PDB file of C-alpha atoms in Angstrom:
ATOM      1  CA  MET A 191     -40.533 -25.423   2.359  1.00 51.00           C
ATOM      2  CA  SER A 192     -41.382 -23.263   5.366  1.00 51.00           C
ATOM      3  CA  TYR A 193     -40.633 -23.333   9.032  1.00 50.00           C
ATOM      4  CA  THR A 194     -42.560 -22.170  11.923  1.00 51.00           C
ATOM      5  CA  ALA A 195     -40.922 -19.574  14.180  1.00 53.00           C
ATOM      6  CA  PRO A 196     -41.162 -19.968  17.935  1.00 52.00           C
ATOM      7  CA  SER A 197     -43.795 -17.241  17.925  1.00 53.00           C
ATOM      8  CA  GLY A 198     -45.928 -19.311  15.683  1.00 53.00           C
ATOM      9  CA  GLU A 199     -45.440 -17.143  12.611  1.00 55.00           C
ATOM     10  CA  PRO A 200     -44.161 -18.744   9.499  1.00 54.00           C
ATOM     11  CA  ARG A 201     -40.711 -17.612   8.343  1.00 55.00           C
ATOM     12  CA  GLU A 202     -39.045 -17.856   5.038  1.00 54.00           C
ATOM     13  CA  PRO A 203     -36.105 -20.044   4.455  1.00 52.00           C
ATOM     14  CA  GLY A 204     -32.704 -18.303   4.797  1.00 52.00           C
ATOM     15  CA  LYS A 205     -33.660 -15.964   7.655  1.00 50.00           C
ATOM     16  CA  ASN A 206     -31.900 -16.194  10.967  1.00 51.00           C
ATOM     17  CA  LEU A 207     -34.083 -17.649  13.604  1.00 47.00           C
ATOM     18  CA  SER A 208     -33.084 -14.964  16.087  1.00 48.00           C
ATOM     19  CA  GLY A 209     -33.829 -12.106  13.636  1.00 48.00           C
ATOM     20  CA  GLN A 210     -30.452 -10.538  14.498  1.00 50.00           C
ATOM     21  CA  GLY A 211     -28.426 -11.623  11.579  1.00 48.00           C
ATOM     22  CA  LYS A 212     -26.936  -9.399   8.987  1.00 51.00           C
ATOM     23  CA  PRO A 213     -28.506  -9.116   5.576  1.00 49.00           C
ATOM     24  CA  PRO A 214     -26.674 -10.593   2.673  1.00 49.00           C
ATOM     25  CA  GLN A 215     -23.714  -8.467   1.423  1.00 51.00           C
ATOM     26  CA  GLY A 216     -24.605  -5.897  -1.189  1.00 49.00           C
ATOM     27  CA  LYS A 217     -28.278  -5.783  -0.326  1.00 49.00           C
ATOM     28  CA  SER A 218     -29.909  -3.466   2.128  1.00 49.00           C
ATOM     29  CA  GLU A 219     -32.811  -4.700   4.078  1.00 50.00           C
ATOM     30  CA  LYS A 220     -35.877  -2.593   3.600  1.00 50.00           C
ATOM     31  CA  PRO A 221     -38.022  -1.912   6.618  1.00 48.00           C
ATOM     32  CA  ASN A 222     -41.464  -3.377   6.708  1.00 50.00           C
ATOM     33  CA  GLN A 223     -43.878  -0.731   5.479  1.00 49.00           C
ATOM     34  CA  GLY A 224     -46.884  -2.472   6.789  1.00 47.00           C
ATOM     35  CA  ALA A 225     -49.408  -0.789   8.937  1.00 48.00           C
ATOM     36  CA  GLY A 226     -48.523  -2.924  11.895  1.00 45.00           C
ATOM     37  CA  SER A 227     -44.784  -2.534  11.646  1.00 46.00           C
ATOM     38  CA  LYS A 228     -43.099  -0.902  14.615  1.00 47.00           C
ATOM     39  CA  LEU A 229     -40.175   0.228  12.542  1.00 46.00           C
ATOM     40  CA  ASN A 230     -42.301   2.833  10.800  1.00 49.00           C
ATOM     41  CA  ASN A 231     -43.665   4.345  14.005  1.00 51.00           C
ATOM     42  CA  PRO A 232     -41.249   6.874  15.552  1.00 48.00           C
ATOM     43  CA  THR A 233     -43.265   7.055  18.709  1.00 48.00           C
ATOM     44  CA  THR A 234     -42.747   3.414  19.487  1.00 48.00           C
ATOM     45  CA  ASN A 235     -39.321   2.850  18.013  1.00 52.00           C
ATOM     46  CA  PRO A 236     -36.740   5.602  18.565  1.00 48.00           C
ATOM     47  CA  THR A 237     -34.361   3.973  16.093  1.00 48.00           C
ATOM     48  CA  SER A 238     -36.806   4.321  13.250  1.00 48.00           C
ATOM     49  CA  ILE A 239     -35.437   5.233   9.887  1.00 49.00           C
ATOM     50  CA  HIS A 240     -36.055   8.858   8.846  1.00 52.00           C
ATOM     51  CA  PRO A 241     -37.883   9.511   5.608  1.00 52.00           C
ATOM     52  CA  PRO A 242     -35.698  10.302   2.619  1.00 53.00           C
ATOM     53  CA  ARG A 243     -34.548  13.911   2.332  1.00 55.00           C
ATOM     54  CA  SER A 244     -35.565  16.104  -0.507  1.00 50.00           C
ATOM     55  CA  ALA A 245     -33.160  17.353  -3.106  1.00 50.00           C
ATOM     56  CA  GLY A 246     -31.072  20.254  -1.964  1.00 47.00           C
ATOM     57  CA  ALA A 247     -31.253  19.353   1.705  1.00 48.00           C
ATOM     58  CA  PRO A 248     -27.922  19.467   3.468  1.00 50.00           C
ATOM     59  CA  GLN A 249     -26.093  16.248   3.787  1.00 51.00           C
ATOM     60  CA  ARG A 250     -25.205  14.889   7.188  1.00 51.00           C
ATOM     61  CA  ALA A 251     -21.527  15.244   7.908  1.00 46.00           C
ATOM     62  CA  ALA A 252     -19.269  12.432   8.881  1.00 47.00           C
ATOM     63  CA  GLY A 253     -19.655  13.285  12.532  1.00 47.00           C
ATOM     64  CA  GLY A 254     -23.406  13.227  12.349  1.00 46.00           C
ATOM     65  CA  LYS A 255     -23.917  17.012  12.045  1.00 50.00           C
ATOM     66  CA  THR A 256     -25.227  18.850   9.086  1.00 48.00           C
ATOM     67  CA  SER A 257     -23.247  21.625   7.442  1.00 46.00           C
ATOM     68  CA  GLY A 258     -26.085  24.170   7.836  1.00 47.00           C
ATOM     69  CA  LYS A 259     -29.124  25.302   5.929  1.00 49.00           C
ATOM     70  CA  ALA A 260     -29.328  25.172   2.197  1.00 48.00           C
ATOM     71  CA  GLY A 261     -27.898  28.212   0.467  1.00 49.00           C
ATOM     72  CA  THR A 262     -25.844  29.448   3.424  1.00 50.00           C
ATOM     73  CA  LYS A 263     -22.152  30.187   3.291  1.00 53.00           C
ATOM     74  CA  PRO A 264     -19.646  27.624   4.419  1.00 51.00           C
ATOM     75  CA  ALA A 265     -18.901  27.579   8.126  1.00 51.00           C
ATOM     76  CA  GLY A 266     -15.314  28.652   7.499  1.00 51.00           C
ATOM     77  CA  LYS A 267     -12.057  27.164   8.604  1.00 55.00           C
ATOM     78  CA  PRO A 268     -11.936  24.655  11.387  1.00 54.00           C
ATOM     79  CA  GLY A 269     -11.499  26.271  14.791  1.00 52.00           C
ATOM     80  CA  SER A 270     -13.094  29.614  13.792  1.00 51.00           C
ATOM     81  CA  LYS A 271     -16.148  30.971  15.532  1.00 54.00           C
ATOM     82  CA  PRO A 272     -19.521  30.368  13.906  1.00 52.00           C
ATOM     83  CA  ALA A 273     -20.835  33.116  11.747  1.00 54.00           C
ATOM     84  CA  GLY A 274     -24.184  33.123  13.511  1.00 54.00           C
ATOM     85  CA  LYS A 275     -25.298  35.165  16.475  1.00 56.00           C
ATOM     86  CA  PRO A 276     -22.508  36.476  18.733  1.00 54.00           C
ATOM     87  CA  VAL A 277     -21.913  34.732  22.005  1.00 54.00           C
ATOM     88  CA  GLY A 278     -22.460  36.777  25.179  1.00 54.00           C
ATOM     89  CA  LYS A 279     -24.320  39.979  25.963  1.00 55.00           C
ATOM     90  CA  PRO A 280     -24.734  42.743  23.378  1.00 53.00           C
ATOM     91  CA  VAL A 281     -22.422  45.710  23.707  1.00 52.00           C
ATOM     92  CA  GLY A 282     -24.951  48.261  22.561  1.00 52.00           C
ATOM     93  CA  LYS A 283     -25.598  49.897  25.954  1.00 53.00           C
ATOM     94  CA  ALA A 284     -22.201  49.984  27.632  1.00 50.00           C
ATOM     95  CA  ALA A 285     -21.907  53.673  28.349  1.00 50.00           C
ATOM     96  CA  GLY A 286     -20.944  54.449  31.922  1.00 50.00           C
ATOM     97  CA  LYS A 287     -20.309  50.899  33.038  1.00 51.00           C
ATOM     98  CA  GLY A 288     -17.368  48.570  32.777  1.00 50.00           C
ATOM     99  CA  ALA A 289     -17.226  44.858  32.130  1.00 54.00           C
ATOM    100  CA  LYS A 290     -18.295  44.046  35.674  1.00 62.00           C
ATOM    101  CA  GLY A 291     -20.950  46.732  36.023  1.00 65.00           C
ATOM    102  CA  ARG A 292     -18.645  49.277  37.658  1.00 70.00           C
ATOM    103  CA  PRO A 293     -18.891  52.906  36.451  1.00 70.00           C
ATOM    104  CA  LEU A 294     -16.140  53.921  34.081  1.00 70.00           C
ATOM    105  CA  ILE A 295     -13.722  56.538  35.380  1.00 71.00           C
ATOM    106  CA  PRO A 296     -13.529  59.424  32.889  1.00 68.00           C
ATOM    107  CA  VAL A 297     -10.092  60.023  31.466  1.00 62.00           C
ATOM    108  CA  LYS A 298      -8.787  63.425  32.492  1.00 63.00           C
ATOM    109  CA  VAL A 299      -7.110  65.405  29.775  1.00 59.00           C
ATOM    110  CA  ASN A 300      -4.058  67.295  30.935  1.00 60.00           C
ATOM    111  CA  GLN A 301      -4.972  70.936  30.448  1.00 62.00           C
ATOM    112  CA  GLN A 302      -2.304  72.409  32.689  1.00 65.00           C
ATOM    113  CA  ARG A 303      -1.388  75.925  31.737  1.00 67.00           C
ATOM    114  CA  ASN A 304       2.138  77.033  31.116  1.00 74.00           C
ATOM    115  CA  TRP A 305       2.424  79.066  34.307  1.00 78.00           C
ATOM    116  CA  GLY A 306       6.096  79.748  33.666  1.00 79.00           C
ATOM    117  CA  SER A 307       5.359  81.756  30.528  1.00 80.00           C
ATOM    118  CA  ILE A 308       2.408  83.470  32.191  1.00 82.00           C
ATOM    119  CA  ALA A 309       4.587  84.496  35.142  1.00 83.00           C
ATOM    120  CA  ILE A 310       7.296  85.856  32.828  1.00 87.00           C
ATOM    121  CA  PHE A 311       4.817  87.911  30.821  1.00 80.00           C
ATOM    122  CA  THR A 312       3.221  89.168  34.037  1.00 88.00           C
ATOM    123  CA  VAL A 313       6.551  90.272  35.499  1.00 87.00           C
ATOM    124  CA  VAL A 314       7.562  91.937  32.242  1.00 87.00           C
ATOM    125  CA  GLY A 315       4.209  93.701  32.094  1.00 86.00           C
ATOM    126  CA  LEU A 316       4.544  94.934  35.664  1.00 88.00           C
ATOM    127  CA  LEU A 317       8.071  96.169  34.970  1.00 86.00           C
ATOM    128  CA  ILE A 318       6.872  98.063  31.925  1.00 87.00           C
ATOM    129  CA  VAL A 319       4.012  99.597  33.877  1.00 86.00           C
ATOM    130  CA  GLY A 320       6.396 100.468  36.716  1.00 83.00           C
ATOM    131  CA  ILE A 321       8.896 102.086  34.366  1.00 87.00           C
ATOM    132  CA  ILE A 322       6.183 104.080  32.660  1.00 84.00           C
ATOM    133  CA  GLY A 323       4.696 105.090  36.004  1.00 80.00           C
ATOM    134  CA  TYR A 324       8.066 106.087  37.437  1.00 75.00           C
ATOM    135  CA  SER A 325       8.920 108.032  34.301  1.00 74.00           C
ATOM    136  CA  GLY A 326       5.606 109.822  34.547  1.00 72.00           C
ATOM    137  CA  TRP A 327       6.189 110.568  38.228  1.00 66.00           C
ATOM    138  CA  GLN A 328       9.659 111.920  37.460  1.00 67.00           C
ATOM    139  CA  ALA A 329       8.237 114.068  34.709  1.00 68.00           C
ATOM    140  CA  VAL A 330       5.679 115.522  37.093  1.00 63.00           C
ATOM    141  CA  GLN A 331       8.269 116.046  39.819  1.00 62.00           C
ATOM    142  CA  GLY A 332      10.676 117.551  37.335  1.00 66.00           C
ATOM    143  CA  SER A 333       8.088 120.081  36.308  1.00 74.00           C
ATOM    144  CA  LYS A 334       7.689 121.255  39.929  1.00 89.00           C
ATOM    145  CA  THR A 335       9.795 124.024  41.350  1.00 95.00           C
ATOM    146  CA  TRP A 336      11.610 123.577  44.642  1.00 95.00           C
ATOM    147  CA  GLU A 337       9.017 125.872  46.210  1.00 95.00           C
ATOM    148  CA  ASP A 338       6.197 123.605  44.976  1.00 96.00           C
ATOM    149  CA  LYS A 339       7.982 120.605  46.446  1.00 96.00           C
ATOM    150  CA  ILE A 340       8.655 122.113  49.862  1.00 97.00           C
ATOM    151  CA  ARG A 341       5.134 123.484  50.127  1.00 96.00           C
ATOM    152  CA  SER A 342       3.711 120.033  49.365  1.00 96.00           C
ATOM    153  CA  ILE A 343       5.390 118.545  52.459  1.00 97.00           C
ATOM    154  CA  SER A 344       2.847 117.687  55.139  1.00 97.00           C
ATOM    155  CA  GLY A 345       3.141 120.001  58.176  1.00 97.00           C
ATOM    156  CA  ILE A 346       5.329 122.595  56.475  1.00 98.00           C
ATOM    157  CA  LYS A 347       5.149 126.189  57.745  1.00 98.00           C
ATOM    158  CA  ASP A 348       5.459 128.746  54.970  1.00 98.00           C
ATOM    159  CA  PHE A 349       6.535 132.046  56.547  1.00 98.00           C
ATOM    160  CA  ARG A 350       7.148 133.583  53.143  1.00 96.00           C
ATOM    161  CA  GLU A 351       3.416 134.049  52.927  1.00 94.00           C
ATOM    162  CA  SER A 352       2.628 134.892  56.549  1.00 96.00           C
ATOM    163  CA  HIS A 353       5.700 137.080  57.281  1.00 97.00           C
ATOM    164  CA  ALA A 354       6.777 138.302  53.892  1.00 96.00           C
ATOM    165  CA  LYS A 355       7.533 141.872  55.146  1.00 95.00           C
ATOM    166  CA  GLU A 356       9.770 140.772  58.006  1.00 94.00           C
ATOM    167  CA  LEU A 357      11.712 138.467  55.728  1.00 96.00           C
ATOM    168  CA  ALA A 358      12.130 141.106  53.062  1.00 95.00           C
ATOM    169  CA  ALA A 359      13.291 143.669  55.651  1.00 92.00           C
ATOM    170  CA  GLY A 360      15.805 141.292  57.159  1.00 91.00           C
ATOM    171  CA  ASN A 361      17.354 140.331  53.853  1.00 91.00           C
ATOM    172  CA  GLY A 362      20.890 141.691  54.044  1.00 89.00           C
ATOM    173  CA  ASN A 363      20.122 143.711  57.176  1.00 94.00           C
ATOM    174  CA  HIS A 364      22.859 143.145  59.715  1.00 95.00           C
ATOM    175  CA  VAL A 365      22.268 144.303  63.267  1.00 96.00           C
ATOM    176  CA  PRO A 366      24.272 143.923  66.480  1.00 95.00           C
ATOM    177  CA  GLY A 367      23.023 142.288  69.645  1.00 94.00           C
ATOM    178  CA  ARG A 368      19.976 140.150  70.223  1.00 96.00           C
ATOM    179  CA  VAL A 369      17.006 140.039  67.862  1.00 96.00           C
ATOM    180  CA  GLU A 370      13.412 139.143  68.647  1.00 96.00           C
ATOM    181  CA  TYR A 371      12.248 136.638  66.013  1.00 97.00           C
ATOM    182  CA  PHE A 372       8.694 135.705  65.036  1.00 97.00           C
ATOM    183  CA  ALA A 373       9.586 131.965  64.923  1.00 97.00           C
ATOM    184  CA  THR A 374      11.513 129.685  67.248  1.00 98.00           C
ATOM    185  CA  PRO A 375      14.095 128.726  66.138  1.00 98.00           C
ATOM    186  CA  SER A 376      14.558 131.601  63.698  1.00 98.00           C
ATOM    187  CA  VAL A 377      13.730 131.223  59.989  1.00 98.00           C
ATOM    188  CA  GLY A 378      14.855 134.647  58.783  1.00 97.00           C
ATOM    189  CA  GLY A 379      14.904 138.389  59.446  1.00 96.00           C
ATOM    190  CA  ASN A 380      17.496 140.737  60.844  1.00 97.00           C
ATOM    191  CA  HIS A 381      20.727 138.984  61.793  1.00 97.00           C
ATOM    192  CA  ASN A 382      24.331 139.401  62.892  1.00 97.00           C
ATOM    193  CA  THR A 383      27.091 140.343  60.516  1.00 96.00           C
ATOM    194  CA  ARG A 384      28.796 137.012  61.129  1.00 96.00           C
ATOM    195  CA  TRP A 385      27.302 133.704  59.988  1.00 97.00           C
ATOM    196  CA  GLN A 386      27.703 130.318  61.586  1.00 98.00           C
ATOM    197  CA  ASN A 387      29.847 127.863  59.664  1.00 98.00           C
ATOM    198  CA  CYS A 388      27.538 125.533  57.764  1.00 98.00           C
ATOM    199  CA  MET A 389      29.721 123.082  55.854  1.00 97.00           C
ATOM    200  CA  GLY A 390      28.271 119.943  57.435  1.00 98.00           C
ATOM    201  CA  ASP A 391      29.053 121.192  60.936  1.00 98.00           C
ATOM    202  CA  VAL A 392      27.498 119.424  63.951  1.00 98.00           C
ATOM    203  CA  TYR A 393      27.523 121.508  67.140  1.00 98.00           C
ATOM    204  CA  THR A 394      27.139 119.948  70.563  1.00 97.00           C
ATOM    205  CA  ALA A 395      26.160 123.209  72.294  1.00 98.00           C
ATOM    206  CA  GLN A 396      23.471 125.756  71.505  1.00 98.00           C
ATOM    207  CA  ILE A 397      24.394 128.510  69.055  1.00 98.00           C
ATOM    208  CA  ALA A 398      23.002 132.038  68.658  1.00 98.00           C
ATOM    209  CA  ASP A 399      19.946 132.493  66.434  1.00 98.00           C
ATOM    210  CA  GLU A 400      21.443 135.680  64.999  1.00 98.00           C
ATOM    211  CA  HIS A 401      24.448 133.820  63.570  1.00 98.00           C
ATOM    212  CA  ALA A 402      22.430 130.811  62.373  1.00 98.00           C
ATOM    213  CA  THR A 403      19.930 133.150  60.646  1.00 98.00           C
ATOM    214  CA  HIS A 404      22.777 134.629  58.621  1.00 98.00           C
ATOM    215  CA  SER A 405      23.648 131.075  57.495  1.00 98.00           C
ATOM    216  CA  LEU A 406      20.036 130.568  56.379  1.00 98.00           C
ATOM    217  CA  GLU A 407      20.326 133.689  54.264  1.00 97.00           C
ATOM    218  CA  HIS A 408      23.202 131.993  52.425  1.00 97.00           C
ATOM    219  CA  GLY A 409      21.075 128.901  51.697  1.00 97.00           C
ATOM    220  CA  ALA A 410      21.832 126.580  54.632  1.00 98.00           C
ATOM    221  CA  VAL A 411      19.409 124.166  56.319  1.00 99.00           C
ATOM    222  CA  TRP A 412      19.612 124.290  60.101  1.00 99.00           C
ATOM    223  CA  ILE A 413      18.572 121.188  62.097  1.00 99.00           C
ATOM    224  CA  THR A 414      17.820 121.652  65.796  1.00 99.00           C
ATOM    225  CA  TYR A 415      16.709 119.144  68.418  1.00 99.00           C
ATOM    226  CA  ASP A 416      15.639 119.195  72.070  1.00 99.00           C
ATOM    227  CA  PRO A 417      18.034 116.973  74.101  1.00 98.00           C
ATOM    228  CA  ALA A 418      15.220 116.287  76.583  1.00 98.00           C
ATOM    229  CA  LYS A 419      13.084 114.760  73.789  1.00 98.00           C
ATOM    230  CA  VAL A 420      15.682 113.154  71.530  1.00 98.00           C
ATOM    231  CA  SER A 421      18.003 110.359  72.643  1.00 98.00           C
ATOM    232  CA  ALA A 422      21.688 110.188  71.844  1.00 97.00           C
ATOM    233  CA  ASP A 423      20.964 107.615  69.136  1.00 98.00           C
ATOM    234  CA  GLY A 424      18.327 109.890  67.658  1.00 98.00           C
ATOM    235  CA  ALA A 425      20.737 112.807  67.645  1.00 98.00           C
ATOM    236  CA  GLU A 426      23.307 110.641  65.860  1.00 98.00           C
ATOM    237  CA  LYS A 427      20.804 109.773  63.143  1.00 98.00           C
ATOM    238  CA  LEU A 428      20.279 113.472  62.559  1.00 98.00           C
ATOM    239  CA  ALA A 429      24.019 114.134  62.563  1.00 98.00           C
ATOM    240  CA  GLU A 430      24.496 111.554  59.798  1.00 98.00           C
ATOM    241  CA  LYS A 431      22.318 113.697  57.563  1.00 98.00           C
ATOM    242  CA  VAL A 432      24.558 116.714  58.186  1.00 98.00           C
ATOM    243  CA  ARG A 433      28.148 115.550  58.215  1.00 98.00           C
ATOM    244  CA  GLY A 434      29.974 115.949  54.924  1.00 95.00           C
ATOM    245  CA  ASN A 435      27.189 117.990  53.301  1.00 97.00           C
ATOM    246  CA  ASP A 436      27.672 121.633  52.375  1.00 97.00           C
ATOM    247  CA  TYR A 437      25.079 124.183  53.504  1.00 98.00           C
ATOM    248  CA  MET A 438      24.059 122.008  56.458  1.00 99.00           C
ATOM    249  CA  LEU A 439      24.461 122.610  60.207  1.00 99.00           C
ATOM    250  CA  MET A 440      23.020 121.091  63.376  1.00 99.00           C
ATOM    251  CA  SER A 441      22.847 122.101  67.043  1.00 99.00           C
ATOM    252  CA  PRO A 442      20.808 121.366  70.206  1.00 99.00           C
ATOM    253  CA  TYR A 443      17.993 123.800  71.046  1.00 99.00           C
ATOM    254  CA  PRO A 444      16.571 123.124  74.542  1.00 98.00           C
ATOM    255  CA  GLY A 445      12.922 124.076  75.066  1.00 98.00           C
ATOM    256  CA  GLN A 446      11.905 124.316  71.387  1.00 98.00           C
ATOM    257  CA  PRO A 447       8.282 123.417  70.586  1.00 97.00           C
ATOM    258  CA  SER A 448       9.037 120.010  68.998  1.00 98.00           C
ATOM    259  CA  ALA A 449      11.593 117.248  69.371  1.00 98.00           C
ATOM    260  CA  VAL A 450      13.171 118.021  65.986  1.00 99.00           C
ATOM    261  CA  SER A 451      12.891 121.179  63.909  1.00 99.00           C
ATOM    262  CA  LEU A 452      14.262 122.075  60.473  1.00 99.00           C
ATOM    263  CA  GLN A 453      14.758 125.671  59.300  1.00 99.00           C
ATOM    264  CA  ALA A 454      15.432 127.267  55.946  1.00 98.00           C
ATOM    265  CA  TRP A 455      14.980 130.924  54.983  1.00 98.00           C
ATOM    266  CA  GLY A 456      11.191 131.408  55.275  1.00 98.00           C
ATOM    267  CA  TYR A 457      10.300 127.727  55.922  1.00 99.00           C
ATOM    268  CA  GLN A 458      10.088 125.476  58.969  1.00 99.00           C
ATOM    269  CA  LEU A 459       9.195 121.813  59.594  1.00 99.00           C
ATOM    270  CA  GLN A 460       8.643 120.448  63.103  1.00 98.00           C
ATOM    271  CA  VAL A 461       8.528 116.657  63.681  1.00 98.00           C
ATOM    272  CA  ASP A 462       8.487 114.346  66.688  1.00 98.00           C
ATOM    273  CA  LYS A 463      10.969 111.664  65.577  1.00 97.00           C
ATOM    274  CA  PRO A 464      14.465 111.879  64.088  1.00 97.00           C
ATOM    275  CA  ASP A 465      13.635 109.153  61.533  1.00 96.00           C
ATOM    276  CA  ASP A 466      10.646 110.998  60.050  1.00 98.00           C
ATOM    277  CA  LYS A 467      10.859 110.664  56.259  1.00 97.00           C
ATOM    278  CA  ARG A 468       9.788 114.287  55.784  1.00 98.00           C
ATOM    279  CA  ILE A 469      13.193 115.395  57.100  1.00 98.00           C
ATOM    280  CA  ASP A 470      14.891 114.194  53.907  1.00 98.00           C
ATOM    281  CA  GLU A 471      12.199 115.785  51.755  1.00 98.00           C
ATOM    282  CA  PHE A 472      12.780 119.131  53.434  1.00 98.00           C
ATOM    283  CA  ILE A 473      16.570 118.940  53.050  1.00 98.00           C
ATOM    284  CA  THR A 474      16.358 117.929  49.373  1.00 97.00           C
ATOM    285  CA  SER A 475      13.973 120.765  48.525  1.00 97.00           C
ATOM    286  CA  ALA A 476      15.377 123.652  50.610  1.00 97.00           C
ATOM    287  CA  ARG A 477      19.155 123.204  50.774  1.00 97.00           C
ATOM    288  CA  VAL A 478      20.831 125.968  48.740  1.00 96.00           C
ATOM    289  CA  ASN A 479      17.535 126.648  46.916  1.00 97.00           C
ATOM    290  CA  ALA A 480      15.982 128.620  49.779  1.00 97.00           C
ATOM    291  CA  GLY A 481      18.953 131.018  50.108  1.00 96.00           C
ATOM    292  CA  VAL A 482      18.347 134.664  49.211  1.00 95.00           C
ATOM    293  CA  GLU A 483      22.032 135.314  48.536  1.00 93.00           C
ATOM    294  CA  PRO A 484      22.937 132.778  45.837  1.00 86.00           C
ATOM    295  CA  GLY A 485      26.583 131.730  45.819  1.00 88.00           C
ATOM    296  CA  ALA A 486      27.335 133.151  49.280  1.00 94.00           C
ATOM    297  CA  ALA A 487      29.931 131.243  51.303  1.00 93.00           C
ATOM    298  CA  CYS A 488      29.022 129.050  54.255  1.00 93.00           C
ATOM    299  CA  SER A 489      32.400 128.780  55.931  1.00 90.00           C
TER     300      SER A 489
END
């Protein structure tokens, strides 16, 4: 027996009139495969049933997603990142720029030198060079005679070359009275029988050339100064070089050619200032050495 549906189509017994009922339990309702069925047309029915999958196709997971293509490795543990393409930009060309496009600051390697060691080696090297240089200078100076040293002083007057005869004639020749000398103050020649004391004596008044010349013969160095050209302080500086030193004497000599003059037998040095460094050079070279009567007394 058949019934007629409201649409006019015949229906089979047992079907729900509304078409919304559930199929009997244990049986699945097959879709109508007819040419006019809307269930088979995916363009008209979005809930159409997909065609059966071939063997080997991945099964749909419980959540509706497939587990991947056939033959691929498992996706791994839950919560891990997929093994596919990396997320984000590639890191292949990252030279020179940071994460935000800013240029990377190059890391400076500490190449500081150990200046302490360098300074120590430099000082030691300079000391060695200085010691060697000073030793060489001493060796050269030691090889020089006192005559070489005194003749090397700038401005020295060597009367042993220019007045050798007068000096030779006056050696040991004692004469009374005044003597005309070829140098002022005297540096040698005829002289008085008495010498001027020259044991570091500083005279405040002028003394006779004839007596001072006799002291030069014994090896003394005679320092003279012009009071009009040398101050009291300057005279004191000169006196400090004389006091307490044997074969040294000092006296004022008004009107002499220079402010300060130094005399030894046959040599003379004239300077303008009492602190001239050549004064010490003259004293060191000529004292005692320039005497023509070695060992003669000076007191």
